[in-house]
mmCIF file of C-alpha atoms and ligand atoms in Angstrom:
data_model
loop_
_atom_site.group_PDB
_atom_site.id
_atom_site.type_symbol
_atom_site.label_atom_id
_atom_site.label_comp_id
_atom_site.label_asym_id
_atom_site.label_seq_id
_atom_site.Cartn_x
_atom_site.Cartn_y
_atom_site.Cartn_z
ATOM 1 C CA UNK A 220 -0.387 0.199 0.182
ATOM 2 C CA UNK A 221 1.583 3.210 -0.508
ATOM 3 C CA UNK A 222 1.971 6.085 1.590
ATOM 4 C CA UNK A 223 -0.068 8.598 2.387
ATOM 5 C CA UNK A 224 1.578 12.313 1.291
ATOM 6 C CA UNK A 225 2.747 15.328 2.880
ATOM 7 C CA UNK A 226 3.251 18.364 1.161
ATOM 8 C CA UNK A 227 5.628 20.604 2.852
ATOM 9 C CA UNK A 228 7.033 24.542 2.821
ATOM 10 C CA UNK A 229 10.616 23.847 2.091
ATOM 11 C CA UNK A 230 13.181 26.949 1.923
ATOM 12 C CA UNK A 231 15.975 24.554 1.402
ATOM 13 C CA UNK A 232 17.782 25.718 5.223
ATOM 14 C CA UNK A 233 17.948 23.867 8.058
ATOM 15 C CA UNK A 234 14.701 23.595 10.099
ATOM 16 C CA UNK A 235 12.632 22.468 7.098
ATOM 17 C CA UNK A 236 15.888 19.559 5.493
ATOM 18 C CA UNK A 237 15.573 18.579 9.471
ATOM 19 C CA UNK A 238 12.208 19.001 8.935
ATOM 20 C CA UNK A 239 12.263 16.580 5.220
ATOM 21 C CA UNK A 240 13.743 13.748 7.427
ATOM 22 C CA UNK A 241 11.623 14.176 10.230
ATOM 23 C CA UNK A 242 7.993 13.837 7.992
ATOM 24 C CA UNK A 243 9.453 10.121 6.079
ATOM 25 C CA UNK A 244 11.069 8.182 9.415
ATOM 26 C CA UNK A 245 8.900 9.390 12.345
ATOM 27 C CA UNK A 246 5.678 10.128 10.641
ATOM 28 C CA UNK A 247 6.209 7.374 7.732
ATOM 29 C CA UNK A 248 4.499 9.948 4.979
ATOM 30 C CA UNK A 249 5.839 10.666 0.952
ATOM 31 C CA UNK A 250 7.084 14.122 0.527
ATOM 32 C CA UNK A 251 6.883 16.493 -1.400
ATOM 33 C CA UNK A 252 8.047 20.204 -1.249
ATOM 34 C CA UNK A 253 7.248 23.724 -2.559
ATOM 35 C CA UNK A 254 10.062 26.283 -2.374
ATOM 36 C CA UNK A 255 8.265 29.651 -3.467
ATOM 37 C CA UNK A 256 10.659 32.517 -4.841
ATOM 38 C CA UNK A 257 9.100 35.697 -2.887
ATOM 39 C CA UNK A 258 12.420 37.674 -3.948
ATOM 40 C CA UNK A 259 13.835 36.182 -1.130
ATOM 41 C CA UNK A 260 17.895 37.595 -1.057
ATOM 42 C CA UNK A 261 18.887 33.405 -1.456
ATOM 43 C CA UNK A 262 19.959 31.667 -4.256
ATOM 44 C CA UNK A 263 20.948 28.225 -5.222
ATOM 45 C CA UNK A 264 16.915 27.108 -5.509
ATOM 46 C CA UNK A 265 18.626 24.646 -8.180
ATOM 47 C CA UNK A 266 21.078 23.083 -4.909
ATOM 48 C CA UNK A 267 18.040 23.130 -2.510
ATOM 49 C CA UNK A 268 15.903 21.523 -4.644
ATOM 50 C CA UNK A 269 18.720 18.543 -5.294
ATOM 51 C CA UNK A 270 18.845 18.554 -1.925
ATOM 52 C CA UNK A 271 15.486 17.760 -1.192
ATOM 53 C CA UNK A 272 15.553 15.432 -3.982
ATOM 54 C CA UNK A 273 18.695 13.717 -2.229
ATOM 55 C CA UNK A 274 16.935 13.397 0.776
ATOM 56 C CA UNK A 275 14.347 11.125 -1.508
ATOM 57 C CA UNK A 276 11.746 13.709 -1.146
ATOM 58 C CA UNK A 277 8.926 12.288 -4.288
ATOM 59 C CA UNK A 278 9.370 15.867 -5.703
ATOM 60 C CA UNK A 279 10.777 19.072 -5.228
ATOM 61 C CA UNK A 280 9.136 22.213 -6.768
ATOM 62 C CA UNK A 281 10.325 25.320 -7.415
ATOM 63 C CA UNK A 282 7.795 28.054 -7.834
ATOM 64 C CA UNK A 283 8.536 31.556 -9.144
ATOM 65 C CA UNK A 284 5.931 33.257 -6.946
ATOM 66 C CA UNK A 285 7.436 37.428 -7.231
ATOM 67 C CA UNK A 286 5.337 38.458 -9.569
ATOM 68 C CA UNK A 287 1.862 36.889 -8.009
ATOM 69 C CA UNK A 288 3.265 37.921 -4.838
ATOM 70 C CA UNK A 289 3.453 42.137 -5.648
ATOM 71 C CA UNK A 290 -0.274 41.849 -8.270
ATOM 72 C CA UNK A 291 -2.120 39.807 -5.437
ATOM 73 C CA UNK A 292 -0.938 41.116 -2.477
ATOM 74 C CA UNK A 293 1.110 43.745 -2.072
ATOM 75 C CA UNK A 294 -0.876 45.668 -4.657
ATOM 76 C CA UNK A 295 -3.408 45.248 -2.234
ATOM 77 C CA UNK A 296 -0.900 46.108 0.578
ATOM 78 C CA UNK A 297 -0.570 49.276 -0.945
ATOM 79 C CA UNK A 298 -3.583 50.019 -1.705
ATOM 80 C CA UNK A 299 -4.950 49.298 2.683
ATOM 81 C CA UNK A 300 -1.344 51.012 3.506
ATOM 82 C CA UNK A 301 -0.471 47.774 5.684
ATOM 83 C CA UNK A 302 1.353 48.974 9.047
ATOM 84 C CA UNK A 303 0.469 46.570 11.517
ATOM 85 C CA UNK A 304 -0.087 48.746 15.361
ATOM 86 C CA UNK A 305 1.276 52.054 12.697
ATOM 87 C CA UNK A 306 4.742 49.974 12.614
ATOM 88 C CA UNK A 307 5.282 47.650 10.748
ATOM 89 C CA UNK A 308 4.597 46.666 6.896
ATOM 90 C CA UNK A 309 3.740 43.018 7.412
ATOM 91 C CA UNK A 310 6.161 41.697 4.973
ATOM 92 C CA UNK A 311 6.132 38.233 6.357
ATOM 93 C CA UNK A 312 2.185 38.119 6.913
ATOM 94 C CA UNK A 313 2.094 39.411 2.936
ATOM 95 C CA UNK A 314 4.222 36.334 1.926
ATOM 96 C CA UNK A 315 2.635 33.026 4.551
ATOM 97 C CA UNK A 316 -1.036 33.506 1.933
ATOM 98 C CA UNK A 317 0.588 32.416 -0.673
ATOM 99 C CA UNK A 318 3.070 30.051 0.341
ATOM 100 C CA UNK A 319 0.172 28.344 1.549
ATOM 101 C CA UNK A 320 -2.226 28.449 -1.031
ATOM 102 C CA UNK A 321 0.313 26.683 -3.353
ATOM 103 C CA UNK A 322 1.156 24.136 -0.971
ATOM 104 C CA UNK A 323 -2.947 23.125 -1.341
ATOM 105 C CA UNK A 324 -2.672 23.794 -5.009
ATOM 106 C CA UNK A 325 0.028 21.454 -4.682
ATOM 107 C CA UNK A 326 -1.275 19.225 -1.767
ATOM 108 C CA UNK A 327 -5.060 18.455 -5.232
ATOM 109 C CA UNK A 328 -2.345 18.013 -7.349
ATOM 110 C CA UNK A 329 -0.982 14.939 -5.735
ATOM 111 C CA UNK A 330 -3.344 13.805 -4.114
ATOM 112 C CA UNK A 331 -1.534 14.925 -0.642
ATOM 113 C CA UNK A 332 -3.954 14.384 2.883
ATOM 114 C CA UNK A 333 -1.087 16.639 4.719
ATOM 115 C CA UNK A 334 0.327 19.485 4.174
ATOM 116 C CA UNK A 335 3.256 21.162 6.540
ATOM 117 C CA UNK A 336 5.410 24.214 7.178
ATOM 118 C CA UNK A 337 8.741 24.621 9.684
ATOM 119 C CA UNK A 338 7.491 27.078 11.667
ATOM 120 C CA UNK A 339 7.750 27.558 15.404
ATOM 121 C CA UNK A 340 4.788 26.939 18.129
ATOM 122 C CA UNK A 341 5.600 30.482 19.589
ATOM 123 C CA UNK A 342 5.571 32.504 16.023
ATOM 124 C CA UNK A 343 3.043 34.470 14.363
ATOM 125 C CA UNK A 344 3.774 32.100 11.002
ATOM 126 C CA UNK A 345 2.534 28.709 12.355
ATOM 127 C CA UNK A 346 -1.444 30.570 12.692
ATOM 128 C CA UNK A 347 -0.885 32.546 8.988
ATOM 129 C CA UNK A 348 0.148 29.376 7.325
ATOM 130 C CA UNK A 349 -2.602 27.027 9.176
ATOM 131 C CA UNK A 350 -5.249 29.325 9.057
ATOM 132 C CA UNK A 351 -4.607 29.998 5.243
ATOM 133 C CA UNK A 352 -4.817 26.147 4.690
ATOM 134 C CA UNK A 353 -7.753 25.544 6.595
ATOM 135 C CA UNK A 354 -9.675 28.282 4.709
ATOM 136 C CA UNK A 355 -8.973 26.890 1.525
ATOM 137 C CA UNK A 356 -9.093 23.328 2.136
ATOM 138 C CA UNK A 357 -10.974 22.746 6.133
ATOM 139 C CA UNK A 358 -9.996 18.668 5.373
ATOM 140 C CA UNK A 359 -6.177 19.179 5.130
ATOM 141 C CA UNK A 360 -4.271 18.094 8.286
ATOM 142 C CA UNK A 361 -1.381 20.058 9.136
ATOM 143 C CA UNK A 362 1.704 19.247 10.548
ATOM 144 C CA UNK A 363 4.419 21.075 11.591
ATOM 145 C CA UNK A 364 7.132 18.999 13.162
ATOM 146 C CA UNK A 365 9.131 21.911 15.373
ATOM 147 C CA UNK A 366 6.391 21.713 17.700
ATOM 148 C CA UNK A 367 6.256 18.298 17.907
ATOM 149 C CA UNK A 368 9.805 17.053 18.103
ATOM 150 C CA UNK A 369 12.133 17.714 20.952
ATOM 151 C CA UNK A 370 14.775 19.242 19.250
ATOM 152 C CA UNK A 371 15.014 22.038 21.255
ATOM 153 C CA UNK A 372 17.470 24.937 19.178
ATOM 154 C CA UNK A 373 19.830 25.610 16.610
ATOM 155 C CA UNK A 374 22.296 22.410 17.611
ATOM 156 C CA UNK A 375 20.016 19.841 18.340
ATOM 157 C CA UNK A 376 18.484 20.425 14.656
ATOM 158 C CA UNK A 377 22.132 20.342 13.181
ATOM 159 C CA UNK A 378 23.077 17.064 15.663
ATOM 160 C CA UNK A 379 19.875 15.012 14.141
ATOM 161 C CA UNK A 380 21.231 16.064 10.699
ATOM 162 C CA UNK A 381 24.663 14.662 11.585
ATOM 163 C CA UNK A 382 22.762 11.356 12.480
ATOM 164 C CA UNK A 383 20.392 11.000 9.425
ATOM 165 C CA UNK A 384 22.572 12.032 6.699
ATOM 166 C CA UNK A 385 20.749 15.711 6.083
ATOM 167 C CA UNK A 386 23.340 17.742 4.771
ATOM 168 C CA UNK A 387 24.888 20.589 7.089
ATOM 169 C CA UNK A 388 24.675 24.015 5.186
ATOM 170 C CA UNK A 389 28.268 25.390 5.449
ATOM 171 C CA UNK A 390 27.913 27.649 8.803
ATOM 172 C CA UNK A 391 24.514 26.521 10.478
ATOM 173 C CA UNK A 392 25.398 27.573 13.505
ATOM 174 C CA UNK A 393 27.716 31.028 12.978
ATOM 175 C CA UNK A 394 24.084 32.944 11.850
ATOM 176 C CA UNK A 395 23.785 34.587 14.620
ATOM 177 C CA UNK A 396 19.225 35.998 13.648
ATOM 178 C CA UNK A 397 16.767 34.507 11.916
ATOM 179 C CA UNK A 398 15.889 36.305 9.223
ATOM 180 C CA UNK A 399 13.020 35.905 7.024
ATOM 181 C CA UNK A 400 12.268 38.235 3.489
ATOM 182 C CA UNK A 401 10.645 39.107 0.405
ATOM 183 C CA UNK A 402 10.440 41.771 -2.410
ATOM 184 C CA UNK A 403 8.343 43.311 0.168
ATOM 185 C CA UNK A 404 11.319 43.403 2.790
ATOM 186 C CA UNK A 405 13.724 41.729 5.675
ATOM 187 C CA UNK A 406 12.535 40.531 8.950
ATOM 188 C CA UNK A 407 15.536 40.744 11.662
ATOM 189 C CA UNK A 408 15.393 38.852 14.831
ATOM 190 C CA UNK A 409 16.966 36.866 17.962
ATOM 191 C CA UNK A 410 20.347 36.519 19.127
ATOM 192 C CA UNK A 411 21.626 39.962 20.409
ATOM 193 C CA UNK A 412 18.524 41.866 19.159
ATOM 194 C CA UNK A 413 16.116 39.718 21.869
ATOM 195 C CA UNK A 414 18.117 42.043 24.554
ATOM 196 C CA UNK A 415 15.363 44.775 23.656
ATOM 197 C CA UNK A 416 18.268 47.652 25.019
ATOM 198 C CA UNK A 417 21.115 46.113 22.815
ATOM 199 C CA UNK A 418 21.614 48.296 19.427
ATOM 200 C CA UNK A 419 21.607 46.694 16.355
ATOM 201 C CA UNK A 420 24.750 45.841 15.149
ATOM 202 C CA UNK A 421 25.823 46.682 11.379
ATOM 203 C CA UNK A 422 25.681 43.274 10.708
ATOM 204 C CA UNK A 423 22.103 42.982 11.180
ATOM 205 C CA UNK A 424 21.417 45.270 8.305
ATOM 206 C CA UNK A 425 21.706 44.332 4.350
ATOM 207 C CA UNK A 426 19.625 46.519 2.346
ATOM 208 C CA UNK A 427 19.973 49.545 3.784
ATOM 209 C CA UNK A 428 23.171 51.461 4.022
ATOM 210 C CA UNK A 429 24.285 53.193 7.386
ATOM 211 C CA UNK A 430 22.760 56.660 7.131
ATOM 212 C CA UNK A 431 26.267 57.409 7.375
ATOM 213 C CA UNK A 432 27.366 56.535 4.872
ATOM 214 C CA UNK A 433 25.395 57.380 2.196
ATOM 215 C CA UNK A 434 25.935 60.467 -0.409
ATOM 216 C CA UNK A 435 25.702 64.380 0.767
ATOM 217 C CA UNK A 436 23.497 65.376 -1.806
ATOM 218 C CA UNK A 437 19.681 64.361 -2.197
ATOM 219 C CA UNK A 438 18.527 62.054 -4.679
ATOM 220 C CA UNK A 439 15.172 62.691 -5.589
ATOM 221 C CA UNK A 440 12.640 60.348 -7.027
ATOM 222 C CA UNK A 441 9.039 60.185 -9.037
ATOM 223 C CA UNK A 442 6.388 57.196 -8.282
ATOM 224 C CA UNK A 443 4.057 57.336 -10.170
ATOM 225 C CA UNK A 444 0.407 55.280 -9.638
ATOM 226 C CA UNK A 445 -1.911 54.557 -11.914
ATOM 227 C CA UNK A 446 -5.601 53.614 -9.962
ATOM 228 C CA UNK A 447 -3.864 53.203 -6.964
ATOM 229 C CA UNK A 448 -1.230 50.737 -8.360
ATOM 230 C CA UNK A 449 2.639 52.340 -8.813
ATOM 231 C CA UNK A 450 3.081 51.787 -12.007
ATOM 232 C CA UNK A 451 6.376 53.301 -12.982
ATOM 233 C CA UNK A 452 9.367 55.391 -11.481
ATOM 234 C CA UNK A 453 11.453 58.347 -12.428
ATOM 235 C CA UNK A 454 9.392 58.403 -16.005
ATOM 236 C CA UNK A 455 10.048 54.545 -16.456
ATOM 237 C CA UNK A 456 7.242 52.041 -16.936
ATOM 238 C CA UNK A 457 7.587 48.189 -14.720
ATOM 239 C CA UNK A 458 5.690 46.160 -13.488
ATOM 240 C CA UNK A 459 5.417 46.026 -9.983
ATOM 241 C CA UNK A 460 7.789 43.638 -8.873
ATOM 242 C CA UNK A 461 10.559 46.011 -10.906
ATOM 243 C CA UNK A 462 9.144 49.248 -8.737
ATOM 244 C CA UNK A 463 10.059 47.289 -5.125
ATOM 245 C CA UNK A 464 13.209 46.067 -6.751
ATOM 246 C CA UNK A 465 14.434 49.247 -7.663
ATOM 247 C CA UNK A 466 13.168 51.817 -4.573
ATOM 248 C CA UNK A 467 14.879 48.797 -2.704
ATOM 249 C CA UNK A 468 17.805 50.190 -3.936
ATOM 250 C CA UNK A 469 17.608 53.332 -4.364
ATOM 251 C CA UNK A 470 15.484 53.964 -1.056
ATOM 252 C CA UNK A 471 18.352 51.875 0.817
ATOM 253 C CA UNK A 472 21.246 53.739 -1.230
ATOM 254 C CA UNK A 473 20.356 55.906 0.889
ATOM 255 C CA UNK A 474 20.353 54.924 4.310
ATOM 256 C CA UNK A 475 15.908 54.907 4.117
ATOM 257 C CA UNK A 476 13.993 51.865 5.774
ATOM 258 C CA UNK A 477 15.150 50.370 8.975
ATOM 259 C CA UNK A 478 12.672 49.966 11.536
ATOM 260 C CA UNK A 479 13.706 48.896 15.095
ATOM 261 C CA UNK A 480 10.647 48.282 17.416
ATOM 262 C CA UNK A 481 8.674 46.024 19.805
ATOM 263 C CA UNK A 482 5.887 44.505 18.538
ATOM 264 C CA UNK A 483 2.427 42.700 20.072
ATOM 265 C CA UNK A 484 2.869 38.752 18.431
ATOM 266 C CA UNK A 485 -0.647 37.303 18.186
ATOM 267 C CA UNK A 486 0.233 34.662 20.215
ATOM 268 C CA UNK A 487 0.526 36.923 22.835
ATOM 269 C CA UNK A 488 4.147 37.967 23.594
ATOM 270 C CA UNK A 489 6.381 40.907 22.950
ATOM 271 C CA UNK A 490 9.047 41.401 20.773
ATOM 272 C CA UNK A 491 11.775 43.329 19.010
ATOM 273 C CA UNK A 492 12.349 42.817 15.768
ATOM 274 C CA UNK A 493 14.345 45.072 12.913
ATOM 275 C CA UNK A 494 12.595 45.688 9.565
ATOM 276 C CA UNK A 495 14.685 46.678 6.145
ATOM 277 C CA UNK A 496 11.775 47.674 4.490
ATOM 278 C CA UNK A 497 13.324 50.609 2.129
ATOM 279 C CA UNK A 498 10.912 50.141 -0.819
ATOM 280 C CA UNK A 499 7.776 49.266 1.405
ATOM 281 C CA UNK A 500 8.057 52.187 3.095
ATOM 282 C CA UNK A 501 8.657 54.493 0.393
ATOM 283 C CA UNK A 502 5.504 53.304 -1.416
ATOM 284 C CA UNK A 503 3.472 53.724 1.524
ATOM 285 C CA UNK A 504 5.178 56.947 2.176
ATOM 286 C CA UNK A 505 3.718 58.348 -1.914
ATOM 287 C CA UNK A 506 0.539 56.548 -1.969
ATOM 288 C CA UNK A 507 -0.343 57.991 1.158
ATOM 289 C CA UNK A 508 0.529 61.555 -0.316
ATOM 290 C CA UNK A 509 -1.220 61.505 -3.271
ATOM 291 C CA UNK A 510 -4.390 60.051 -1.230
ATOM 292 C CA UNK A 511 -4.285 63.478 0.724
ATOM 293 C CA UNK A 512 -4.756 64.891 -2.676
ATOM 294 C CA UNK A 513 -7.556 62.598 -4.191
ATOM 295 C CA UNK A 514 -9.349 60.983 -1.980
ATOM 296 C CA UNK A 515 -11.822 63.221 -0.065
ATOM 297 C CA UNK A 516 -11.407 63.904 3.570
ATOM 298 C CA UNK A 517 -14.175 62.214 5.079
ATOM 299 C CA UNK A 518 -13.718 59.408 3.147
ATOM 300 C CA UNK A 519 -9.728 59.216 4.235
ATOM 301 C CA UNK A 520 -10.516 59.316 7.112
ATOM 302 C CA UNK A 521 -12.718 56.413 7.645
ATOM 303 C CA UNK A 522 -9.446 54.560 5.632
ATOM 304 C CA UNK A 523 -7.236 55.201 8.113
ATOM 305 C CA UNK A 524 -9.258 53.656 10.552
ATOM 306 C CA UNK A 525 -10.349 50.838 8.770
ATOM 307 C CA UNK A 526 -5.904 50.584 7.307
ATOM 308 C CA UNK A 527 -5.476 49.510 10.840
ATOM 309 C CA UNK A 528 -8.382 46.552 10.404
ATOM 310 C CA UNK A 529 -7.270 45.578 7.469
ATOM 311 C CA UNK A 530 -3.004 45.169 8.610
ATOM 312 C CA UNK A 531 -4.185 43.732 11.920
ATOM 313 C CA UNK A 532 -6.818 40.839 10.073
ATOM 314 C CA UNK A 533 -3.323 40.190 7.480
ATOM 315 C CA UNK A 534 -1.114 39.987 10.850
ATOM 316 C CA UNK A 535 -3.358 37.525 12.222
ATOM 317 C CA UNK A 536 -3.431 35.094 9.315
ATOM 318 C CA UNK A 537 -6.991 35.543 8.094
ATOM 319 C CA UNK A 538 -5.723 36.806 4.161
ATOM 320 C CA UNK A 539 -8.589 34.400 3.569
ATOM 321 C CA UNK A 540 -11.404 35.915 5.229
ATOM 322 C CA UNK A 541 -14.616 37.662 5.026
ATOM 323 C CA UNK A 542 -13.555 40.308 7.522
ATOM 324 C CA UNK A 543 -10.959 41.210 4.946
ATOM 325 C CA UNK A 544 -12.040 40.131 1.770
ATOM 326 C CA UNK A 545 -14.712 42.852 2.846
ATOM 327 C CA UNK A 546 -12.280 45.130 4.098
ATOM 328 C CA UNK A 547 -10.648 44.868 0.648
ATOM 329 C CA UNK A 548 -13.453 45.560 -1.421
ATOM 330 C CA UNK A 549 -13.890 49.439 0.408
ATOM 331 C CA UNK A 550 -10.099 49.784 -0.134
ATOM 332 C CA UNK A 551 -11.150 49.209 -3.916
ATOM 333 C CA UNK A 552 -12.830 51.012 -3.833
ATOM 334 C CA UNK A 553 -11.032 54.644 -2.591
ATOM 335 C CA UNK A 554 -7.802 53.990 -4.967
ATOM 336 C CA UNK A 555 -10.818 54.456 -8.165
ATOM 337 C CA UNK A 556 -9.008 57.761 -8.433
ATOM 338 C CA UNK A 557 -5.411 57.903 -6.859
ATOM 339 C CA UNK A 558 -3.456 58.860 -10.404
ATOM 340 C CA UNK A 559 -1.569 61.082 -10.140
ATOM 341 C CA UNK A 560 2.629 61.272 -9.468
ATOM 342 C CA UNK A 561 4.637 62.103 -6.286
ATOM 343 C CA UNK A 562 8.248 63.349 -6.086
ATOM 344 C CA UNK A 563 10.338 61.982 -3.226
ATOM 345 C CA UNK A 564 13.945 63.352 -1.847
ATOM 346 C CA UNK A 565 16.358 61.029 -0.068
ATOM 347 C CA UNK A 566 19.117 62.132 2.343
ATOM 348 C CA UNK A 567 21.150 60.672 4.333
ATOM 349 C CA UNK A 568 18.624 57.953 5.900
ATOM 350 C CA UNK A 569 15.069 60.464 5.486
ATOM 351 C CA UNK A 570 12.552 60.261 2.373
ATOM 352 C CA UNK A 571 10.570 63.411 2.135
ATOM 353 C CA UNK A 572 7.405 64.107 -0.092
ATOM 354 C CA UNK A 573 8.576 66.827 -1.260
ATOM 355 C CA UNK A 574 5.488 67.140 -4.700
ATOM 356 C CA UNK A 575 2.341 65.634 -5.865
ATOM 357 C CA UNK A 576 -0.093 66.139 -8.786
ATOM 358 C CA UNK A 577 -3.244 64.280 -9.911
ATOM 359 C CA UNK A 578 -5.373 64.684 -13.063
ATOM 360 C CA UNK A 579 -7.987 64.194 -10.120
ATOM 361 C CA UNK A 580 -6.483 66.015 -7.629
ATOM 362 C CA UNK A 581 -9.003 67.602 -4.716
ATOM 363 C CA UNK A 582 -6.534 70.615 -3.582
ATOM 364 C CA UNK A 583 -8.446 73.292 -4.606
ATOM 365 C CA UNK A 584 -5.611 76.210 -5.709
ATOM 366 C CA UNK A 585 -8.458 79.074 -5.619
ATOM 367 C CA UNK A 586 -9.934 78.096 -2.230
ATOM 368 C CA UNK A 587 -6.466 77.614 -0.362
ATOM 369 C CA UNK A 588 -4.649 80.325 -1.521
ATOM 370 C CA UNK A 589 -4.107 83.913 0.833
ATOM 371 C CA UNK A 590 -4.001 85.367 -2.361
ATOM 372 C CA UNK A 591 -6.450 88.256 -2.833
ATOM 373 C CA UNK A 592 -8.148 85.912 -6.040
ATOM 374 C CA UNK A 593 -9.744 83.327 -3.356
ATOM 375 C CA UNK A 594 -12.401 81.762 -4.237
ATOM 376 C CA UNK A 595 -13.051 80.979 -0.605
ATOM 377 C CA UNK A 596 -16.462 82.649 1.411
ATOM 378 C CA UNK A 597 -14.517 83.621 4.174
ATOM 379 C CA UNK A 598 -17.876 85.921 5.436
ATOM 380 C CA UNK A 599 -19.466 82.216 5.452
ATOM 381 C CA UNK A 600 -17.388 80.985 8.831
ATOM 382 C CA UNK A 601 -19.235 83.039 11.128
ATOM 383 C CA UNK A 602 -22.267 81.280 10.110
ATOM 384 C CA UNK A 603 -20.638 77.582 9.674
ATOM 385 C CA UNK A 604 -19.070 78.760 13.477
ATOM 386 C CA UNK A 605 -22.152 79.902 14.918
ATOM 387 C CA UNK A 606 -23.990 76.698 14.712
ATOM 388 C CA UNK A 607 -21.199 74.116 14.638
ATOM 389 C CA UNK A 608 -20.475 75.179 17.772
ATOM 390 C CA UNK A 609 -24.233 75.209 19.220
ATOM 391 C CA UNK A 610 -23.521 71.779 20.868
ATOM 392 C CA UNK A 611 -20.510 72.847 22.672
ATOM 393 C CA UNK A 612 -22.288 76.607 23.574
ATOM 394 C CA UNK A 613 -25.588 74.983 25.137
ATOM 395 C CA UNK A 614 -22.727 72.550 27.494
ATOM 396 C CA UNK A 615 -20.460 75.527 28.111
ATOM 397 C CA UNK A 616 -23.361 77.168 30.211
ATOM 398 C CA UNK A 617 -25.517 73.746 31.839
ATOM 399 C CA UNK A 618 -22.291 71.249 32.594
ATOM 400 C CA UNK A 619 -19.304 73.636 31.545
ATOM 401 C CA UNK A 620 -16.240 75.764 33.253
ATOM 402 C CA UNK A 621 -18.469 78.960 32.927
ATOM 403 C CA UNK A 622 -21.835 76.398 33.866
ATOM 404 C CA UNK A 623 -23.062 77.402 37.774
ATOM 405 C CA UNK A 624 -22.591 73.493 38.876
ATOM 406 C CA UNK A 625 -19.011 74.255 37.853
ATOM 407 C CA UNK A 626 -18.861 77.437 40.415
ATOM 408 C CA UNK A 627 -21.022 75.556 42.901
HETATM 409 N N1 LIG B 943 7.219 38.959 13.525
HETATM 410 C C1 LIG B 943 6.455 39.595 12.351
HETATM 411 C C2 LIG B 943 6.048 39.016 11.355
HETATM 412 O O1 LIG B 943 5.361 38.307 12.293
HETATM 413 C C3 LIG B 943 7.860 38.953 11.120
HETATM 414 C C4 LIG B 943 8.157 37.527 11.696
HETATM 415 C C5 LIG B 943 9.198 36.897 10.515
HETATM 416 N N2 LIG B 943 9.813 35.518 10.023
HETATM 417 C C6 LIG B 943 11.131 34.533 10.865
HETATM 418 N N3 LIG B 943 10.499 33.270 10.908
HETATM 419 N N4 LIG B 943 12.121 35.492 11.238
HETATM 420 O O2 LIG B 943 5.803 39.317 10.402
#
């Protein structure tokens, strides 16, 4: 009788290589690996595929997901100015649902009954993988080897690997950090960073220059949007994945895009995280500046509130959920007129918006100007304030600081 099959989210690193062996030996499963390219720095995907095949997997599918990630996930993140707790642009939370979707597709293709991932039991990523899998196919079982096995730390895993003929990558014990990266940026945790009082060391940063070592003259960049989607940089039309790569370079070279923060994980603990998100922060900064002129004021105020709900839902693994679907529909509606160009100035770790224009701009020079030819009727403001403050005046007389109640 043939064995049951499991589809594993495989990165080719030590954790997921040990997972392959563990699933084969401890769970008696045939393993199919899926290795998604979402724009992470790592190269050598062919070698990783060969490594999986050498471990005896049924298949190892290396999928180039960069455009799907950009067009389906980053486009929505930009529309929602995605920023969890107002500070973190959600890079890992955006890639996990896409990888989960691929696991489910490959599971169907191979008739697998389970999927597996290499996430730890105290992070958010396990929740994101599993929530997405359950939303896409509630019948699939999920296995999380790292939650089940007794390998408590990296040296334990290395020892297991040696004992089971799993090749150990050169320097597997050397990297002091846990890294997750994709087109949208790079998350850096662990090691020296676990004490939130420690300043990050220079070796934590890869995509961004130290602002002290950046050019002494500013760099200007123009980003063009159509209906909320970035379409060109400095007049050059590009697909979104290329735009993100180009902006990662421009802003990273100017030292913009480093974050050092403490965030609240879904599983209840606070964690210190450093992020390099040069392109992501640049695009969100520019997009917000364009919305400032293109989105009507009351709509913008409500949108800003719902952006937090969108980011929290996505952070918490609700990418495929009715709440997130409805919020996306709202966000999409707000983007219809977000078309135009934003001019940015990068200098020594900063990025400032210095210009914005749009054929749909609601900024009305005649209304705004302090020149003599203004079209704003200042006399009308007196009546407006009279009515607008009516409730406040009533309160002031009866209950406020000048009332008899306050004197008593
Ligand atoms: N804290 C971030 C998040 O939950 C980053 C997680 C990064 N994952 C990792 N394996 N280093 O989205």
